[in-house]
mmCIF file with all atom_site columns, C-alpha atoms in Angstrom:
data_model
loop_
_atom_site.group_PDB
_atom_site.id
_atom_site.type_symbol
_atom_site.label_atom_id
_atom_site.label_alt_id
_atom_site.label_comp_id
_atom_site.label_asym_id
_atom_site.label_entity_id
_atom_site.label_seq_id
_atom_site.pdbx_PDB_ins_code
_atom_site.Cartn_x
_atom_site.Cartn_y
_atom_site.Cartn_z
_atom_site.occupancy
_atom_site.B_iso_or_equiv
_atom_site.pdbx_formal_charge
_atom_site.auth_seq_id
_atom_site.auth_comp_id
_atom_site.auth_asym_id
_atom_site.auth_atom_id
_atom_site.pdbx_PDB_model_num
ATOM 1   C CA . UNK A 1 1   ? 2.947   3.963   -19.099 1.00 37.00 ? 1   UNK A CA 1
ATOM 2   C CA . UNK A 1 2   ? 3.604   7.887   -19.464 1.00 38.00 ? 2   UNK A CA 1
ATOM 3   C CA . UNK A 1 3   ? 0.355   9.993   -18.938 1.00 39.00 ? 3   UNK A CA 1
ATOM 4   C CA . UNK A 1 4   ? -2.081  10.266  -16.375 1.00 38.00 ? 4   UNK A CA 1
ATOM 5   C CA . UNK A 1 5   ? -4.532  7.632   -15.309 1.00 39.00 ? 5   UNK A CA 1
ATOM 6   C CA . UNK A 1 6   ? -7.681  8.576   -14.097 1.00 43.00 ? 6   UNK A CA 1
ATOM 7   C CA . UNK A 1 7   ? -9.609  5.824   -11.908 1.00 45.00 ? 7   UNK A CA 1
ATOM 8   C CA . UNK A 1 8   ? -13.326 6.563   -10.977 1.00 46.00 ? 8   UNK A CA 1
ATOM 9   C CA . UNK A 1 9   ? -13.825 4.435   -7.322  1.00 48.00 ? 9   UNK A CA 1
ATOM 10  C CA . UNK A 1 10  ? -16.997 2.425   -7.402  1.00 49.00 ? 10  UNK A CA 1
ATOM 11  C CA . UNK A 1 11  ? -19.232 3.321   -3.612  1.00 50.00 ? 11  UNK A CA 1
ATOM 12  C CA . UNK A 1 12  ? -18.728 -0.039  -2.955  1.00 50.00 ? 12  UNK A CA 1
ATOM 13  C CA . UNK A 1 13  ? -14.836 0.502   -2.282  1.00 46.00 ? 13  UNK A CA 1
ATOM 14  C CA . UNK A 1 14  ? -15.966 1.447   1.282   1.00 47.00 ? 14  UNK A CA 1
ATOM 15  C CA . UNK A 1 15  ? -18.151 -1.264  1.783   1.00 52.00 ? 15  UNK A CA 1
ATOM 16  C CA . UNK A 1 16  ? -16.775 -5.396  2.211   1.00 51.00 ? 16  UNK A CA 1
ATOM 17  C CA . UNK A 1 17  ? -18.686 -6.191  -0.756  1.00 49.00 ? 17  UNK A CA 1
ATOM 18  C CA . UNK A 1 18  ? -17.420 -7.669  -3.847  1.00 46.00 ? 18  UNK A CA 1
ATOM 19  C CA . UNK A 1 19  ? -17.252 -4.924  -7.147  1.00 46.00 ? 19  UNK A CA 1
ATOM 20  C CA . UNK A 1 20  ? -16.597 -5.353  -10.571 1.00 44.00 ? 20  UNK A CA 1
ATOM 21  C CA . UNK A 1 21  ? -14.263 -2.917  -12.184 1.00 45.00 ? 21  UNK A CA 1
ATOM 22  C CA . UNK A 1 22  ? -14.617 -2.771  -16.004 1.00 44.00 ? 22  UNK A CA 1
ATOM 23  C CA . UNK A 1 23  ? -14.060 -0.485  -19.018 1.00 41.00 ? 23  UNK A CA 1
ATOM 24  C CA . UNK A 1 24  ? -16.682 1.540   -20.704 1.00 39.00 ? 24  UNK A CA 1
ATOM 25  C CA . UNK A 1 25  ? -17.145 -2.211  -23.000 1.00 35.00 ? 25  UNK A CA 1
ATOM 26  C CA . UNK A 1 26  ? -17.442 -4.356  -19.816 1.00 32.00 ? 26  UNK A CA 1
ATOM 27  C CA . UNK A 1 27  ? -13.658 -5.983  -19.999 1.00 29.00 ? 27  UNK A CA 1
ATOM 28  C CA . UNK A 1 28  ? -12.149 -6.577  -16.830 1.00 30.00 ? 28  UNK A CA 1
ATOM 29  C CA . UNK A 1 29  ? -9.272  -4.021  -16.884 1.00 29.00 ? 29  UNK A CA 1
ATOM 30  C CA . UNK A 1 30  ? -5.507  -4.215  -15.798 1.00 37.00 ? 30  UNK A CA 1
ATOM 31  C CA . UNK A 1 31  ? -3.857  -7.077  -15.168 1.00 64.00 ? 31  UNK A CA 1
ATOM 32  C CA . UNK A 1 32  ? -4.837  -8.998  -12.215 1.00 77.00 ? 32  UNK A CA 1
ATOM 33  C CA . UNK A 1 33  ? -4.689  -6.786  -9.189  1.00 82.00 ? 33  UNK A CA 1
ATOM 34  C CA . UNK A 1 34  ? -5.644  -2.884  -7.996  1.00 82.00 ? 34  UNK A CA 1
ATOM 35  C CA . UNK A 1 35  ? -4.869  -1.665  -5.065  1.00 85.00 ? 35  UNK A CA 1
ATOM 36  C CA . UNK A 1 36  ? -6.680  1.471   -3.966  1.00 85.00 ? 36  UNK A CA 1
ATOM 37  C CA . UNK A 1 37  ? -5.502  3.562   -0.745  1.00 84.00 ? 37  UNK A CA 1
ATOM 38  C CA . UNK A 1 38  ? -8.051  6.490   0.099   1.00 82.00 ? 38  UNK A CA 1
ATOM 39  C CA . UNK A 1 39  ? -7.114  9.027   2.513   1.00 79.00 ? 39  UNK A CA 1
ATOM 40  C CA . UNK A 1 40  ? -8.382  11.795  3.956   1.00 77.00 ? 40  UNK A CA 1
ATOM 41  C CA . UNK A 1 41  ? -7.304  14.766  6.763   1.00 71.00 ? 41  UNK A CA 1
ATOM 42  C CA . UNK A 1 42  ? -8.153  17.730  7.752   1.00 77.00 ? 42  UNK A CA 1
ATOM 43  C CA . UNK A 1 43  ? -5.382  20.455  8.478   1.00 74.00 ? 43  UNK A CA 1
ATOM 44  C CA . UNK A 1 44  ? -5.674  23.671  11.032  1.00 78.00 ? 44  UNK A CA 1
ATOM 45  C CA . UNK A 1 45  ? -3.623  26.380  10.240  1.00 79.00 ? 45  UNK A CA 1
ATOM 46  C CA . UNK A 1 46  ? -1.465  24.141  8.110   1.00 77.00 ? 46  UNK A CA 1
ATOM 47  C CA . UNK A 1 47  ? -1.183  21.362  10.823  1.00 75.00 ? 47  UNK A CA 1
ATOM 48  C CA . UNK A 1 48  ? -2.832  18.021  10.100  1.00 69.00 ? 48  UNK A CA 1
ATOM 49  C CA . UNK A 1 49  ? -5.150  17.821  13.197  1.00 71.00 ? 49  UNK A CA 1
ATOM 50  C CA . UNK A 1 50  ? -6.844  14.118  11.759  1.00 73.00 ? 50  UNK A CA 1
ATOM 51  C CA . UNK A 1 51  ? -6.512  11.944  8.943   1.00 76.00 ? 51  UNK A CA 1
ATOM 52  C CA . UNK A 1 52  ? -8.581  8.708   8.491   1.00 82.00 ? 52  UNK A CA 1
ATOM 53  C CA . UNK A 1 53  ? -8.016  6.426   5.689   1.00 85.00 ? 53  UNK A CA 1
ATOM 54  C CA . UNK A 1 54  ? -8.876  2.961   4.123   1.00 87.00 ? 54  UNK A CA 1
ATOM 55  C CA . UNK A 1 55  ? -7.302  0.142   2.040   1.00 89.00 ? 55  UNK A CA 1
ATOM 56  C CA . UNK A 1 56  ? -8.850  -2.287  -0.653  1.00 88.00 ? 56  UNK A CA 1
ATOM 57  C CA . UNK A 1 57  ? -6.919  -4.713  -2.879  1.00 88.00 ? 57  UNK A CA 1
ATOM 58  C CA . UNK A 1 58  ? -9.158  -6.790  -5.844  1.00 87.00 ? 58  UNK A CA 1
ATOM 59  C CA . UNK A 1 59  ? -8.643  -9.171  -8.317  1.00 85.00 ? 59  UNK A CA 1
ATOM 60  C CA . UNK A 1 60  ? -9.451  -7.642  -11.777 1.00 79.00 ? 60  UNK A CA 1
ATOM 61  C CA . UNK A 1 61  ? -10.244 -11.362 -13.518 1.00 79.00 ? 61  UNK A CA 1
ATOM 62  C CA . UNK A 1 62  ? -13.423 -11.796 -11.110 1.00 82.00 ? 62  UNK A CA 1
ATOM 63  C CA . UNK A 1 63  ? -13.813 -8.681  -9.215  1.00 82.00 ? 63  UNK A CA 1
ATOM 64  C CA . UNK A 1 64  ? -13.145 -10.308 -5.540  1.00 88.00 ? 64  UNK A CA 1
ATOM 65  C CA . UNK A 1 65  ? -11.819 -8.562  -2.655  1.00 91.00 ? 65  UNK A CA 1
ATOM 66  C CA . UNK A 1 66  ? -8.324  -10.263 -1.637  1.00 92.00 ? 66  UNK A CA 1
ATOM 67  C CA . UNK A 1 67  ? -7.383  -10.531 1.789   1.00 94.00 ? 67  UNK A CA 1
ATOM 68  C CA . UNK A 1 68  ? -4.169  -11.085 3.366   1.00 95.00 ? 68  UNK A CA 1
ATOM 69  C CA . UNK A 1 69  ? -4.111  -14.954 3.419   1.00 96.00 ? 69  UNK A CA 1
ATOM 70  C CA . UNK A 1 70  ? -5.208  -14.767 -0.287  1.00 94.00 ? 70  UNK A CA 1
ATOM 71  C CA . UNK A 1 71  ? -1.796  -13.986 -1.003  1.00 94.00 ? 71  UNK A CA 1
ATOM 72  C CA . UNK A 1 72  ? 0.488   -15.085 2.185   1.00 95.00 ? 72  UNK A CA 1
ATOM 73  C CA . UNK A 1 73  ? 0.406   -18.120 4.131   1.00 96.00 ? 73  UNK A CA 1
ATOM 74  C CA . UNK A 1 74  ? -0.166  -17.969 8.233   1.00 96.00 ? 74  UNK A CA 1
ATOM 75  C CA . UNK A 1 75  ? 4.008   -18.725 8.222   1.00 96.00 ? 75  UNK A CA 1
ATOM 76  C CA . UNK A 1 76  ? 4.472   -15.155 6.567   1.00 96.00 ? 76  UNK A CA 1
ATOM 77  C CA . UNK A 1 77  ? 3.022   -13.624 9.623   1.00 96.00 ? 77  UNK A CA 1
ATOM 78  C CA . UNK A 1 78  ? 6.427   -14.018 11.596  1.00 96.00 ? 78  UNK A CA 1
ATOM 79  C CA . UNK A 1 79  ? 8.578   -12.175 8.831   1.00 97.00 ? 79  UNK A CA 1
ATOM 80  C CA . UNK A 1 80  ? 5.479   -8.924  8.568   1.00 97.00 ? 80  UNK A CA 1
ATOM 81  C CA . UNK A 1 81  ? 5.206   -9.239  12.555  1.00 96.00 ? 81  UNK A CA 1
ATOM 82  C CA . UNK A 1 82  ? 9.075   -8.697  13.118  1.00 96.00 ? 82  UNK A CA 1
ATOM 83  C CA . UNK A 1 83  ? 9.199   -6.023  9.827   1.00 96.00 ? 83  UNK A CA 1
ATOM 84  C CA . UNK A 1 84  ? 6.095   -4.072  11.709  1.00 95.00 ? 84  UNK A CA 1
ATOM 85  C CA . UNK A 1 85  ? 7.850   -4.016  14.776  1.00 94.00 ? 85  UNK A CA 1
ATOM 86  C CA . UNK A 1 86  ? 11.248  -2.801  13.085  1.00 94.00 ? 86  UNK A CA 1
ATOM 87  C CA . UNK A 1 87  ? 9.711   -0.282  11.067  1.00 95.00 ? 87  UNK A CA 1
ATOM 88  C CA . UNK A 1 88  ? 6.967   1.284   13.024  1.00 94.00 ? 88  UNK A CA 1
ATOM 89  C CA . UNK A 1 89  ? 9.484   1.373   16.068  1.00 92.00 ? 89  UNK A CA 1
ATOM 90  C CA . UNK A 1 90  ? 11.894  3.484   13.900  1.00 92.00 ? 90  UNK A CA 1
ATOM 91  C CA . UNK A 1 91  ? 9.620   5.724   12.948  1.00 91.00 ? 91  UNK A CA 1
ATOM 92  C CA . UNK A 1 92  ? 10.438  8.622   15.873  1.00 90.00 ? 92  UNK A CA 1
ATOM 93  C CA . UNK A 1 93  ? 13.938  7.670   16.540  1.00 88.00 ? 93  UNK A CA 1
ATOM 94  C CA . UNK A 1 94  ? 13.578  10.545  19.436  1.00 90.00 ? 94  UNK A CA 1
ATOM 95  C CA . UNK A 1 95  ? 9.944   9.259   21.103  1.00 89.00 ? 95  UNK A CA 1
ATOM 96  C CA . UNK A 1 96  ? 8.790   5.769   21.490  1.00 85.00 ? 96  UNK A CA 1
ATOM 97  C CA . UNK A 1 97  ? 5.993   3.930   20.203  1.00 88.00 ? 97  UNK A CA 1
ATOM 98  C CA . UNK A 1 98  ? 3.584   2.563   22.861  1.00 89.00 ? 98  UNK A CA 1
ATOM 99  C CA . UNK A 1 99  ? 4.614   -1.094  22.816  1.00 90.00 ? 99  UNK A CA 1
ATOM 100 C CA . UNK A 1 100 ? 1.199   -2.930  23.366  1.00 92.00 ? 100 UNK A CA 1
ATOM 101 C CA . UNK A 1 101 ? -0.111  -1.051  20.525  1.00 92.00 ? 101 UNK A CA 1
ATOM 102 C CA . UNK A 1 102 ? 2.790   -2.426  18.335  1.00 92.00 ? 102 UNK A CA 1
ATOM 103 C CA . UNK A 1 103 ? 2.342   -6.020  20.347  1.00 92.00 ? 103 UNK A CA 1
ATOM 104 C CA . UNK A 1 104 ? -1.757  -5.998  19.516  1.00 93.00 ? 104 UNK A CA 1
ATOM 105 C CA . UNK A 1 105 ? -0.883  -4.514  15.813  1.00 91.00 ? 105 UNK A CA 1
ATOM 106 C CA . UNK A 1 106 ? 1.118   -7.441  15.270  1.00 91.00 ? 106 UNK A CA 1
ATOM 107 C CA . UNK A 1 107 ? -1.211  -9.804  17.183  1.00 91.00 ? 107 UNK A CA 1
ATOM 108 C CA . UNK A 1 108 ? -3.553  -10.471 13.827  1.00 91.00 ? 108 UNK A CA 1
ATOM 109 C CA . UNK A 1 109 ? -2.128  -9.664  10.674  1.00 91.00 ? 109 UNK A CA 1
ATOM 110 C CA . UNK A 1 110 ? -4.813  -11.064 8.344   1.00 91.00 ? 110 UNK A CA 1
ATOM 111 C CA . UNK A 1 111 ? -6.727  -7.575  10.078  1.00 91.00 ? 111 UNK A CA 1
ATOM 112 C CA . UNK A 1 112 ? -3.633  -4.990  8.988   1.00 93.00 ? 112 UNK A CA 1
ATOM 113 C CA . UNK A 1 113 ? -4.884  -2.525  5.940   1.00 93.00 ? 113 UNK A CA 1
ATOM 114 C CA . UNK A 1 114 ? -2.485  -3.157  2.955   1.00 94.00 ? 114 UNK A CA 1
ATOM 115 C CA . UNK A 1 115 ? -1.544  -2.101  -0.416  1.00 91.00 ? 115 UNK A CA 1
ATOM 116 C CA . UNK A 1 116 ? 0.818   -3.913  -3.207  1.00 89.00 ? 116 UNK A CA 1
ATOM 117 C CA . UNK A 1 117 ? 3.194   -1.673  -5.197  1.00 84.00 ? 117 UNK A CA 1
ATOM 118 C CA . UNK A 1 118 ? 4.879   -3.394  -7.968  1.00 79.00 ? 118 UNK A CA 1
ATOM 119 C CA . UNK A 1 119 ? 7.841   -4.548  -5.068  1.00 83.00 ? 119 UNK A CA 1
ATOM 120 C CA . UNK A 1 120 ? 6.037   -4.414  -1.721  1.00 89.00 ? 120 UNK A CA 1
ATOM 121 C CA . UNK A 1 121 ? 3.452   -5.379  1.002   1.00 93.00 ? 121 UNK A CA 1
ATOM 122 C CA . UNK A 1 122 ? 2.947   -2.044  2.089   1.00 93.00 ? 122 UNK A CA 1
ATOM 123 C CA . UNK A 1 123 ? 0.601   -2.263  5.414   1.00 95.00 ? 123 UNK A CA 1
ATOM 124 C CA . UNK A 1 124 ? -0.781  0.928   7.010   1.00 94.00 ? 124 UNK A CA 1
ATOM 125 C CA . UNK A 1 125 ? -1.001  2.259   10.446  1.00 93.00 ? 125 UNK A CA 1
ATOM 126 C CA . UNK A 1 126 ? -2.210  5.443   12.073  1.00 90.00 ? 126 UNK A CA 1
ATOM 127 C CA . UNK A 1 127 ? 0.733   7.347   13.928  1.00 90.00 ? 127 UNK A CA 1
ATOM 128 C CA . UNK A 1 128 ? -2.008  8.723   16.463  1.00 88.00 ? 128 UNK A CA 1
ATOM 129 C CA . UNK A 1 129 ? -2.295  5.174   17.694  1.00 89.00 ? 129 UNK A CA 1
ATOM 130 C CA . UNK A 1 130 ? 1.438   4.740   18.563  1.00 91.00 ? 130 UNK A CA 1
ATOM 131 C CA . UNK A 1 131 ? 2.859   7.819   19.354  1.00 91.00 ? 131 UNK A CA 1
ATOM 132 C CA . UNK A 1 132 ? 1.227   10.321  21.284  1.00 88.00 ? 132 UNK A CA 1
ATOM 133 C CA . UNK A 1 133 ? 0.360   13.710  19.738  1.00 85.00 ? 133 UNK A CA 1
ATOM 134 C CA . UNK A 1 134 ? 1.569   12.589  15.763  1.00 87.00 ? 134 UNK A CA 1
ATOM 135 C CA . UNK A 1 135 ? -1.245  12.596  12.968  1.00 84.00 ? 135 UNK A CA 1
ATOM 136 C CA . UNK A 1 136 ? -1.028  10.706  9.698   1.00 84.00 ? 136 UNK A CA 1
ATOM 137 C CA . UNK A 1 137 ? 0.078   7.192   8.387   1.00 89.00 ? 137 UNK A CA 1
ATOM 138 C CA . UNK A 1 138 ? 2.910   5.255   8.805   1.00 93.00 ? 138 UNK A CA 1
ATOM 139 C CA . UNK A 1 139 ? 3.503   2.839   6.429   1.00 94.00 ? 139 UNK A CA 1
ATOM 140 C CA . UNK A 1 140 ? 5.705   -0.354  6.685   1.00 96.00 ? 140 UNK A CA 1
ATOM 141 C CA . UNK A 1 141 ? 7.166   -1.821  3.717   1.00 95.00 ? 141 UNK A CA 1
ATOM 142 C CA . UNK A 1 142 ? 8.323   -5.524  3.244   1.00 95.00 ? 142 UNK A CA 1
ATOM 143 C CA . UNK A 1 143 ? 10.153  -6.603  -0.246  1.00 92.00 ? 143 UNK A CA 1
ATOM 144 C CA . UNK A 1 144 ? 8.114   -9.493  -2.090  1.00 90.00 ? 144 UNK A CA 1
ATOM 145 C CA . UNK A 1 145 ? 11.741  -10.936 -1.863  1.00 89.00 ? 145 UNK A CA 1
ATOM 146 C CA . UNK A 1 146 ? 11.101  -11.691 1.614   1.00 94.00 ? 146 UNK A CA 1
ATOM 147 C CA . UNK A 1 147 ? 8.481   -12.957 1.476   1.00 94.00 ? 147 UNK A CA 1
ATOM 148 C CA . UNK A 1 148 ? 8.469   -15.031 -1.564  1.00 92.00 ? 148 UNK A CA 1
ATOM 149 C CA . UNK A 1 149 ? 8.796   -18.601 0.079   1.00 95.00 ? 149 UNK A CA 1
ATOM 150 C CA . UNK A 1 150 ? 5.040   -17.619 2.116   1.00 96.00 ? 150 UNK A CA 1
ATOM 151 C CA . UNK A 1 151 ? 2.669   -16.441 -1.661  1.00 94.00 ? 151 UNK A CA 1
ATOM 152 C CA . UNK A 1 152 ? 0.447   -18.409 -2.042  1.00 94.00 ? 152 UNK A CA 1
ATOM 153 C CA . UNK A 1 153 ? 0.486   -19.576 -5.938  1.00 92.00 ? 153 UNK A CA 1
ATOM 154 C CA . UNK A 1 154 ? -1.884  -16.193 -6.849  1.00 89.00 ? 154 UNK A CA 1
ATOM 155 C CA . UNK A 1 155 ? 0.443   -13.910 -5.318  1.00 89.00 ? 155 UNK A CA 1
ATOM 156 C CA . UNK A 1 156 ? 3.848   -15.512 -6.652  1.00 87.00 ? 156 UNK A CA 1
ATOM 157 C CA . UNK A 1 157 ? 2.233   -15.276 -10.161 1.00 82.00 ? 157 UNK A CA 1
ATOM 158 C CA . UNK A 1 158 ? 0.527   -12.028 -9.470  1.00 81.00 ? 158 UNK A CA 1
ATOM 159 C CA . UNK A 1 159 ? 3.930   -10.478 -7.742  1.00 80.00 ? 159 UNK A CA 1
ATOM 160 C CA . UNK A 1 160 ? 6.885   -11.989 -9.650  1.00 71.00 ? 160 UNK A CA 1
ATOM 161 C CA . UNK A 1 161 ? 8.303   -8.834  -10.899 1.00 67.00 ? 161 UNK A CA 1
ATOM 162 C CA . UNK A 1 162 ? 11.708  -10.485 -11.533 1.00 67.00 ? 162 UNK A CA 1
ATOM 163 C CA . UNK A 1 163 ? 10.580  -10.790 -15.316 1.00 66.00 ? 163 UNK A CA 1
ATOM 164 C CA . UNK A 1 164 ? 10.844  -6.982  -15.563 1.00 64.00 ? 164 UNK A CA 1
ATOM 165 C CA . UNK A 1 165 ? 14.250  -4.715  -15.981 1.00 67.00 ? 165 UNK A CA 1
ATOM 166 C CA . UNK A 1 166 ? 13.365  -1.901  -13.321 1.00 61.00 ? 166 UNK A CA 1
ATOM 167 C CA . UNK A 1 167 ? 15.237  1.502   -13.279 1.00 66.00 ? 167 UNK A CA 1
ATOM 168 C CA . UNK A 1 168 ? 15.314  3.632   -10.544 1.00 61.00 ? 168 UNK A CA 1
ATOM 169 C CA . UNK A 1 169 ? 16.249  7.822   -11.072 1.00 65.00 ? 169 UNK A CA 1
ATOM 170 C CA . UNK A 1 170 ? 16.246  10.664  -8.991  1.00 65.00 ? 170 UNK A CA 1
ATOM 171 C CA . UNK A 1 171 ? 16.780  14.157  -9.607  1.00 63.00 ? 171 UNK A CA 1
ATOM 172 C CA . UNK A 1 172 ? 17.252  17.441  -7.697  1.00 62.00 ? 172 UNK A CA 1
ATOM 173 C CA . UNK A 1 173 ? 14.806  19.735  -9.363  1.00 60.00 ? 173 UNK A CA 1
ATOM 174 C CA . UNK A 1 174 ? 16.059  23.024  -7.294  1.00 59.00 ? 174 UNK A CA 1
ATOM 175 C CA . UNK A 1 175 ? 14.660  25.757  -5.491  1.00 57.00 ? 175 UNK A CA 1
ATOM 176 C CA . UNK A 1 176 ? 13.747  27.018  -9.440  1.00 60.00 ? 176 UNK A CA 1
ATOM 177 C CA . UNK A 1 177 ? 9.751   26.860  -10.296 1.00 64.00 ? 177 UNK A CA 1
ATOM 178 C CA . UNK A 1 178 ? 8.974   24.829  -13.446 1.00 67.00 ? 178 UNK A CA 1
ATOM 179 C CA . UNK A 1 179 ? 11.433  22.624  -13.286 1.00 69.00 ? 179 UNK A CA 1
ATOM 180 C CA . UNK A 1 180 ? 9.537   19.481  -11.962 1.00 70.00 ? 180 UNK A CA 1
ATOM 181 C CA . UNK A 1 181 ? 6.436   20.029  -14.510 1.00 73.00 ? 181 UNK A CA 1
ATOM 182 C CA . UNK A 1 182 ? 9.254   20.146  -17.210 1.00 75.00 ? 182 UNK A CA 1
ATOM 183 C CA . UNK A 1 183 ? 11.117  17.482  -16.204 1.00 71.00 ? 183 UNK A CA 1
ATOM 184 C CA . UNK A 1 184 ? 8.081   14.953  -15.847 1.00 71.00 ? 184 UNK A CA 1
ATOM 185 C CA . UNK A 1 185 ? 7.102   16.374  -19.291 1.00 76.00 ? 185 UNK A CA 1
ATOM 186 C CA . UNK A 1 186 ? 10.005  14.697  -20.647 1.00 74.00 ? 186 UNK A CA 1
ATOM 187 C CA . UNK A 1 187 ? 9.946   11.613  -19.081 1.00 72.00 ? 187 UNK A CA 1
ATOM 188 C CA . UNK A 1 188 ? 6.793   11.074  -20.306 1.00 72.00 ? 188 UNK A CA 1
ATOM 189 C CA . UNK A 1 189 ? 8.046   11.318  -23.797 1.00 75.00 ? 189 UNK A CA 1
ATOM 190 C CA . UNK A 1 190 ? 10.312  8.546   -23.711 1.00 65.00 ? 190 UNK A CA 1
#
């Protein structure tokens, strides 16, 4: 949908308890699943110096908190353990990440912060805990399509994007100002 969405986060994001997210009448909204990713860093003289952050994923029909196994078996933990190691290895092609960090990352899944986009488990990691003297997030991202034989029956329904024609575009907008907030104005017309 064109437009800007505006999402008010109920306190209890940052708590483990369940929440109900309605509309101003009390319907459940969306579809079936949010997933919210709050973040927050403080920069010195333009140089993030920390950044904390936190992950929640619901079901909009009842409100409930889902957690990894709610949507992947315990035999999708091989495939996100060997993506994890791929991708946050990669991340500093020049430095290495501290390997028993990546080993006890990978050690318990079910415990890694995540997010669903419309075509991937994204799971979150802070850089400060693999490579020395980096701030920020690193995020690793692992195609439903790989993962697709491991949903359970919520998350194939929930995830199956294959019903919908997807477009990808890119565009250059320049070293000219106004360009972007022009461009996006027009997309959001068609």
């Amino acid at each position: 949908p064109a437009g800007t969405v505006e999402v008010t986060l109920p306190a209890e994001i940052f708590s483990d308890k369940e929440v109900e997210i309605t509309d101003d009448e009390g319907n459940v909204t969306g579809t079936k699943t949010v997933s919210f990713l709050v973040y927050a860093h403080t920069d010195v003289d333009h140089e993030q110096v920390f950044s904390a952050f936190r992950t929640v994923v619901y079901n909009l029909k009842n409100g409930k908190r889902l957690r990894m196994r709610d949507l992947f078996t315990e035999d999708a933990d091989a495939v996100i353990r060997a993506a994890v190691t791929e991708q946050l290895n990669a991340y500093f092609p020049d430095e290495e990440a501290e390997s028993e960090t990546v080993r006890q990352l990978c050690a318990d899944i079910t415990k890694t912060a995540f997010t669903l986009s419309p075509a991937y488990l994204i799971l979150h990691y802070q850089a400060s805990a693999l490579y020395a003297g980096k701030t920020g997030m690193l995020h690793v991202k692992i195609p439903y399509r790989q993962l697709k034989a491991f949903m359970t029956d919520y998350a194939r329904e929930e995830l199956d994007n294959s019903r919908y024609l997807l477009a990808a575009m890119t565009f250059d907008d320049g070293p000219g100002r106004g360009v972007t907030g022009s461009m996006l104005t027009l997309l959001r017309e068609w």
